[in-house]
Backbone as numpy.savetxt, mean C-alpha at the origin, in Angstrom:
# Nx Ny Nz CAx CAy CAz Cx Cy Cz
13.69 -2.10 13.38 13.24 -1.71 12.10 14.23 -0.82 11.36
14.83 -0.09 12.09 15.91 0.95 11.32 16.96 0.33 10.70
17.59 -0.66 11.13 18.69 -1.35 10.47 18.45 -1.72 9.06
17.51 -1.93 8.72 17.26 -2.26 7.20 17.15 -0.94 6.41
16.78 -0.09 6.84 16.58 1.43 6.18 18.12 1.95 6.08
18.85 1.72 7.16 20.01 2.14 7.34 21.02 1.62 6.23
20.82 0.13 5.84 21.61 -0.59 4.97 21.25 0.06 3.49
19.87 0.37 3.26 19.57 0.98 2.03 20.30 2.45 1.69
20.29 3.13 2.96 20.87 4.44 2.75 22.16 4.24 2.84
22.98 3.39 3.33 24.37 3.38 3.02 24.69 2.76 1.69
24.08 1.80 1.29 24.22 1.39 -0.13 24.27 2.68 -1.30
23.18 3.37 -0.90 23.02 4.66 -1.69 24.28 5.59 -1.70
24.66 5.86 -0.26 25.72 6.69 -0.09 26.95 6.01 -0.76
27.28 4.77 -0.77 28.36 4.15 -1.52 28.36 4.32 -2.83
27.40 4.55 -3.43 27.23 4.58 -5.02 27.31 6.07 -5.31
27.06 7.01 -4.28 27.21 8.57 -4.72 28.38 8.85 -5.39
29.57 8.35 -5.17 30.69 9.07 -5.94 30.94 8.66 -7.40
30.09 7.51 -7.61 29.93 7.17 -8.98 28.74 7.63 -9.84
27.51 7.35 -9.13 26.51 8.14 -9.78 25.37 8.23 -8.26
24.95 9.48 -8.43 24.21 10.00 -7.44 22.68 9.68 -7.67
21.88 8.57 -7.13 20.77 8.30 -7.52 19.59 8.72 -6.52
20.20 9.55 -5.62 19.19 10.16 -4.67 18.20 11.01 -5.37
18.63 11.77 -6.38 17.51 12.54 -7.17 16.64 11.87 -8.05
16.76 10.50 -8.28 15.74 9.78 -9.17 14.55 9.49 -8.39
13.35 9.74 -8.78 12.04 9.59 -8.37 11.83 8.16 -8.01
12.27 7.40 -9.17 12.07 5.85 -8.90 12.87 5.39 -7.68
14.00 5.99 -7.45 14.89 5.36 -6.39 14.51 5.92 -5.02
13.96 7.21 -5.03 13.04 7.68 -3.92 11.84 6.84 -3.45
11.05 6.38 -4.74 9.80 5.61 -4.29 10.26 4.17 -3.78
11.41 3.50 -4.25 12.23 2.33 -3.71 12.43 2.49 -2.22
12.84 3.47 -2.04 13.33 4.06 -0.55 12.17 4.17 0.32
11.09 4.67 -0.30 9.75 5.01 0.51 9.09 3.49 0.82
9.29 2.56 -0.32 8.79 1.08 -0.17 9.55 0.56 1.06
10.79 0.83 0.95 11.81 0.01 1.99 11.20 0.52 3.26
11.12 1.89 3.46 10.77 2.52 4.70 9.15 1.87 5.20
8.30 1.73 4.22 6.96 1.17 4.49 7.38 -0.14 4.98
8.08 -0.95 4.59 8.04 -2.51 4.60 8.78 -2.56 6.26
9.73 -1.27 6.45 10.38 -1.55 7.90 9.74 -0.83 8.84
8.32 -0.39 8.42 7.51 0.26 9.43 7.88 1.55 9.90
8.57 2.11 8.89 9.01 3.69 9.14 8.28 4.43 8.42
6.93 4.43 9.02 5.93 5.17 8.12 5.90 6.75 8.16
6.53 7.38 8.95 6.73 8.58 8.72 7.80 8.99 7.85
8.66 8.25 7.63 9.71 8.29 6.80 9.26 7.99 5.21
8.56 7.22 5.14 7.88 6.76 3.91 7.08 7.80 3.39
6.22 8.52 4.25 5.29 9.55 3.84 5.99 10.80 3.42
7.11 11.02 4.05 8.04 12.20 3.72 8.61 12.02 2.19
9.03 10.74 2.05 9.56 10.47 0.75 8.49 10.39 -0.51
7.60 9.75 -0.27 6.34 9.92 -1.27 6.02 11.37 -1.39
5.88 12.11 -0.42 5.28 13.51 -0.56 6.29 14.17 -1.40
7.55 13.85 -1.26 8.73 14.46 -1.98 8.55 14.29 -3.63
8.20 13.03 -3.84 8.05 12.44 -5.18 6.70 12.99 -5.74
5.81 13.10 -5.15 4.40 13.49 -5.59 4.56 15.09 -5.83
5.38 15.69 -4.99 5.70 17.14 -5.42 6.00 17.37 -6.68
7.15 16.38 -7.14 7.64 16.67 -8.53 6.92 16.06 -9.60
6.18 14.94 -9.27 5.34 14.28 -10.21 3.87 13.84 -9.53
2.95 14.60 -9.52 1.72 14.46 -8.76 1.00 12.89 -8.95
1.38 12.39 -10.27 0.79 11.28 -10.55 1.56 10.00 -10.81
2.54 10.09 -10.07 3.47 8.81 -10.02 2.92 7.55 -9.65
2.58 6.76 -10.18 1.50 5.43 -9.88 2.14 4.94 -8.79
3.34 4.28 -8.79 4.02 3.61 -7.75 4.03 4.49 -6.42
4.50 5.74 -6.69 4.56 6.57 -5.47 3.10 7.02 -4.65
2.12 6.93 -5.60 0.66 6.99 -4.99 0.47 6.00 -4.45
0.60 4.78 -4.97 0.17 3.51 -4.05 0.70 3.53 -2.77
2.02 3.59 -2.78 2.57 3.55 -1.57 2.02 4.70 -0.75
2.10 5.86 -0.96 1.56 6.99 -0.32 0.15 6.55 0.29
-0.93 6.15 -0.28 -1.98 5.61 0.06 -2.03 4.70 1.01
-1.09 3.55 1.09 -0.67 2.82 2.05 -0.29 3.14 3.22
0.55 4.35 3.07 1.12 4.91 4.36 0.20 5.71 4.95
-0.85 6.45 4.22 -1.81 7.25 4.98 -2.76 6.38 5.77
-2.91 5.14 5.23 -3.88 4.10 5.78 -3.11 3.81 7.19
-1.67 3.38 7.17 -1.16 3.03 8.32 -1.16 4.18 9.38
-0.81 5.40 8.96 -0.78 6.47 9.84 -2.09 6.98 10.18
-3.21 6.23 9.79 -4.60 6.79 10.06 -4.84 8.08 9.75
-4.74 8.44 8.46 -4.98 9.95 8.01 -6.06 9.88 7.23
-7.55 9.78 7.66 -8.56 9.79 6.76 -9.02 11.21 5.82
-8.30 12.35 6.44 -8.67 13.48 5.76 -7.91 13.67 4.59
-6.83 13.18 4.67 -5.49 13.09 3.55 -5.99 12.31 2.49
-6.29 10.78 2.89 -7.03 9.83 2.10 -8.11 10.25 1.34
-9.18 11.02 2.16 -10.17 11.38 1.26 -10.01 12.42 0.01
-9.29 13.44 0.35 -8.77 14.32 -0.48 -8.00 13.90 -1.70
-7.12 12.58 -1.25 -6.38 12.36 -2.30 -7.21 11.31 -3.33
-8.09 10.55 -2.56 -9.01 9.55 -3.42 -9.94 10.27 -4.17
-10.42 11.59 -3.68 -11.28 12.29 -4.76 -10.54 12.77 -5.89
-9.30 13.18 -5.71 -8.77 13.87 -6.55 -8.44 12.69 -7.75
-8.07 11.52 -7.26 -7.67 10.51 -8.21 -8.97 9.96 -8.90
-9.98 9.89 -8.22 -11.22 9.31 -8.86 -11.84 10.46 -9.94
-11.64 11.76 -9.62 -12.12 12.72 -10.46 -11.26 12.75 -11.76
-9.95 12.53 -11.53 -8.84 12.84 -12.77 -8.82 11.50 -13.40
-8.79 10.29 -12.83 -8.60 8.90 -13.52 -9.68 8.08 -13.00
-10.86 8.24 -13.49 -11.96 7.12 -12.98 -11.80 5.83 -13.53
-10.93 5.66 -14.44 -10.77 4.32 -15.15 -9.60 3.51 -14.39
-8.93 4.20 -13.49 -7.59 3.70 -13.05 -8.03 2.90 -11.73
-7.57 1.79 -11.59 -7.64 0.93 -10.43 -6.90 1.55 -8.98
-6.02 2.30 -9.19 -5.60 2.97 -8.27 -6.39 4.18 -7.74
-7.02 4.60 -8.36 -8.23 5.71 -7.71 -9.31 4.84 -6.71
-9.56 3.76 -7.45 -10.72 3.08 -6.49 -9.95 2.43 -5.46
-8.77 2.06 -5.56 -7.89 1.40 -4.33 -7.88 2.47 -3.37
-7.69 3.73 -3.77 -7.47 4.90 -2.73 -8.86 5.18 -2.11
-10.07 5.19 -2.70 -11.27 5.25 -2.34 -11.66 4.32 -1.47
-11.37 2.88 -1.67 -11.52 1.78 -0.73 -10.76 2.08 0.51
-9.45 2.51 0.46 -8.46 2.79 1.52 -9.16 3.71 2.55
-9.67 4.81 1.84 -10.37 5.69 2.94 -11.53 5.11 3.59
-12.48 4.32 2.88 -13.34 3.62 3.72 -12.89 2.66 4.54
-11.89 1.98 4.38 -11.19 0.95 5.36 -10.81 1.79 6.53
-10.36 2.85 6.14 -9.72 3.66 7.33 -10.67 4.27 8.40
-11.99 4.54 7.75 -13.10 5.01 8.80 -13.92 4.26 9.06
-13.60 2.76 8.69 -14.30 1.51 9.31 -15.34 1.25 8.51
-16.13 1.65 7.20 -16.90 1.30 6.64 -16.70 0.22 5.66
-16.57 -1.02 6.32 -15.89 -2.06 5.50 -16.86 -2.66 4.31
-18.32 -2.24 4.30 -19.23 -2.54 3.22 -18.62 -1.74 1.90
-18.39 -0.72 2.25 -18.04 0.52 1.19 -16.57 -0.08 0.71
-15.72 -0.08 1.53 -14.29 -0.42 1.42 -14.48 -1.71 0.41
-15.17 -3.04 0.58 -15.10 -3.92 -0.24 -15.51 -3.58 -1.45
-16.71 -2.69 -1.69 -17.30 -2.45 -2.91 -16.10 -1.69 -3.82
-15.41 -0.77 -3.26 -14.31 -0.21 -4.01 -13.22 -1.03 -4.31
-12.66 -1.76 -3.30 -11.68 -2.92 -3.64 -12.16 -3.90 -4.85
-13.46 -4.16 -4.82 -13.95 -4.97 -5.92 -13.87 -4.23 -7.26
-14.16 -2.86 -7.14 -14.00 -2.24 -8.36 -12.68 -2.23 -8.97
-11.55 -1.85 -7.97 -10.35 -1.78 -8.33 -9.50 -3.15 -8.77
-10.25 -4.33 -8.27 -9.59 -5.46 -8.75 -10.38 -6.07 -10.10
-11.61 -5.55 -10.40 -12.52 -5.70 -11.59 -11.64 -4.97 -12.80
-11.19 -3.92 -12.61 -10.22 -2.96 -13.44 -8.83 -3.85 -13.50
-8.36 -4.48 -12.59 -6.93 -4.79 -12.76 -6.94 -5.88 -11.71
-6.95 -7.19 -12.03 -6.98 -8.37 -11.33 -5.79 -8.55 -10.71
-4.64 -8.23 -11.25 -3.24 -8.25 -10.88 -2.85 -7.12 -9.91
-3.86 -6.35 -9.22 -3.34 -5.24 -8.57 -3.38 -5.77 -7.06
-2.18 -6.16 -6.64 -1.91 -7.07 -5.51 -2.33 -6.25 -4.17
-2.11 -4.82 -4.44 -2.40 -4.08 -3.08 -3.92 -4.19 -2.73
-4.79 -3.98 -3.91 -6.17 -4.26 -3.63 -6.81 -5.38 -3.05
-6.01 -6.42 -3.55 -6.46 -7.80 -2.89 -6.07 -7.93 -1.52
-4.79 -7.27 -1.13 -4.36 -7.39 0.35 -5.38 -6.32 1.32
-6.15 -5.50 0.53 -7.08 -4.42 1.26 -8.22 -5.05 1.46
-8.67 -5.81 0.32 -9.86 -6.77 0.31 -9.95 -7.62 1.38
-8.92 -8.34 1.64 -8.46 -9.12 2.77 -8.79 -8.38 3.94
-8.32 -7.34 4.24 -8.29 -6.75 5.46 -9.64 -6.21 5.88
-10.53 -6.01 4.69 -11.97 -5.51 5.07 -12.85 -6.74 5.45
-12.47 -8.05 4.62 -13.13 -8.93 5.30 -12.71 -9.47 6.55
-11.30 -9.48 6.72 -10.93 -9.76 8.18 -11.57 -8.88 9.38
-11.61 -7.75 9.07 -12.06 -6.66 10.06 -13.62 -7.01 10.48
-14.29 -7.83 9.75 -15.54 -8.15 10.05 -15.87 -9.81 10.43
-14.58 -10.43 10.70 -14.68 -11.83 10.97 -15.27 -12.74 9.81
-15.12 -12.21 8.51 -15.31 -13.04 7.45 -13.93 -13.60 6.92
-13.45 -14.71 7.86 -12.11 -15.18 7.66 -11.88 -16.07 6.26
-13.02 -16.80 5.89 -12.80 -17.52 4.45 -12.55 -16.59 3.37
-13.33 -15.64 3.34 -13.10 -14.65 2.39 -11.81 -13.96 2.27
-11.70 -13.69 3.71 -10.37 -12.95 3.94 -9.14 -13.73 3.38
-8.97 -15.18 3.93 -8.04 -16.06 3.33 -7.86 -16.08 1.83
-8.97 -16.06 1.25 -9.13 -16.16 -0.40 -8.43 -15.03 -0.96
-8.74 -13.61 -0.43 -8.15 -12.57 -0.74 -6.64 -12.55 -0.47
-6.04 -12.93 0.68 -4.85 -12.95 0.77 -4.07 -13.76 0.18
-4.66 -14.98 -0.23 -3.93 -16.00 -1.15 -3.82 -15.43 -2.50
-4.57 -14.78 -2.92 -4.64 -14.04 -4.23 -3.35 -13.03 -4.28
-3.49 -12.24 -3.04 -2.39 -11.13 -2.92 -0.83 -12.01 -2.75
-0.86 -13.27 -2.14 0.29 -13.94 -2.26 0.93 -14.18 -3.59
-0.05 -14.55 -4.29 0.58 -14.98 -5.71 1.02 -13.58 -6.50
0.36 -12.78 -6.39 0.63 -11.41 -7.10 1.93 -10.48 -6.30
2.17 -10.70 -5.04 3.39 -10.17 -4.30 4.26 -11.17 -3.84
4.92 -11.66 -4.96 5.80 -12.82 -4.68 7.12 -12.06 -3.94
7.57 -12.77 -3.04 8.69 -12.13 -2.15 8.05 -11.43 -0.95
7.03 -11.00 -1.16 6.62 -9.99 0.06 6.03 -11.04 1.50
6.38 -10.37 2.52 5.97 -11.10 3.60 4.49 -10.73 4.16
4.07 -9.66 3.34 2.63 -9.03 4.05 1.60 -10.08 3.79
1.28 -10.68 2.55 0.06 -11.44 2.60 0.39 -12.72 3.33
1.68 -13.24 3.38 1.60 -14.55 4.39 1.44 -14.25 5.71
2.04 -12.80 6.41 1.75 -12.43 7.84 0.19 -12.28 7.97
-0.59 -11.88 7.02 -1.97 -11.65 7.03 -2.56 -12.98 7.14
-2.24 -14.12 6.34 -2.80 -15.48 6.37 -2.32 -15.89 7.70
-1.35 -15.75 8.29 -0.86 -16.17 9.50 -2.05 -15.59 10.58
-2.13 -14.31 10.60 -2.89 -13.77 11.57 -4.41 -14.13 11.46
-5.07 -14.56 10.14 -6.17 -15.12 10.04 -6.27 -16.65 10.71
-4.97 -17.23 10.53 -5.11 -18.63 10.96 -5.28 -18.68 12.73
-4.47 -17.46 13.25 -4.52 -17.15 14.49 -6.01 -16.87 15.14
-6.67 -16.05 14.30 -8.03 -15.68 14.64 -8.95 -16.80 14.60
-8.86 -17.86 13.88 -9.54 -18.73 13.71 -9.00 -19.96 14.46
-8.03 -19.81 15.21 -7.42 -20.93 15.94 -7.39 -22.35 15.41
-6.53 -21.98 13.95 -6.21 -22.98 12.91 -4.79 -23.00 12.90
-3.94 -22.94 13.98 -2.56 -22.94 13.90 -1.89 -24.26 14.46
């Protein structure tokens, strides 16, 4: 997994004499997304934490940060971040996505679905919420609903392998390959 991240870092280093992009929060978030995609979750957490220290409500960084906390199984951090977001931004789908991710992490799939539903009702194009929705259905063996959610995520995450990977996992679970 490391070679992809090394390429990103090498490209940033090559640009440094012309323009140093490492100070840009958006570039740091892009590096965190790349780290997440390459399963370098600890590095992704470090990067999102640094962005959130500078801008606590950077939406893209928050979405990656929440996803990383799920992957690293950090329910306490998710709980506090979700409550902070829900208190501060009750009309934001990201807030309810974070709450849903907390419930997904602790294994309360019914509650997770409830909040993924709330996030997707606030923003039907919030792909991460659809992916989480699929995970909550898949965890309880509700394969048809999981597939529907993953297909929606595929339409919203063009170019990402994650929804397709999840669809493949569902086909494996149902022996339809």
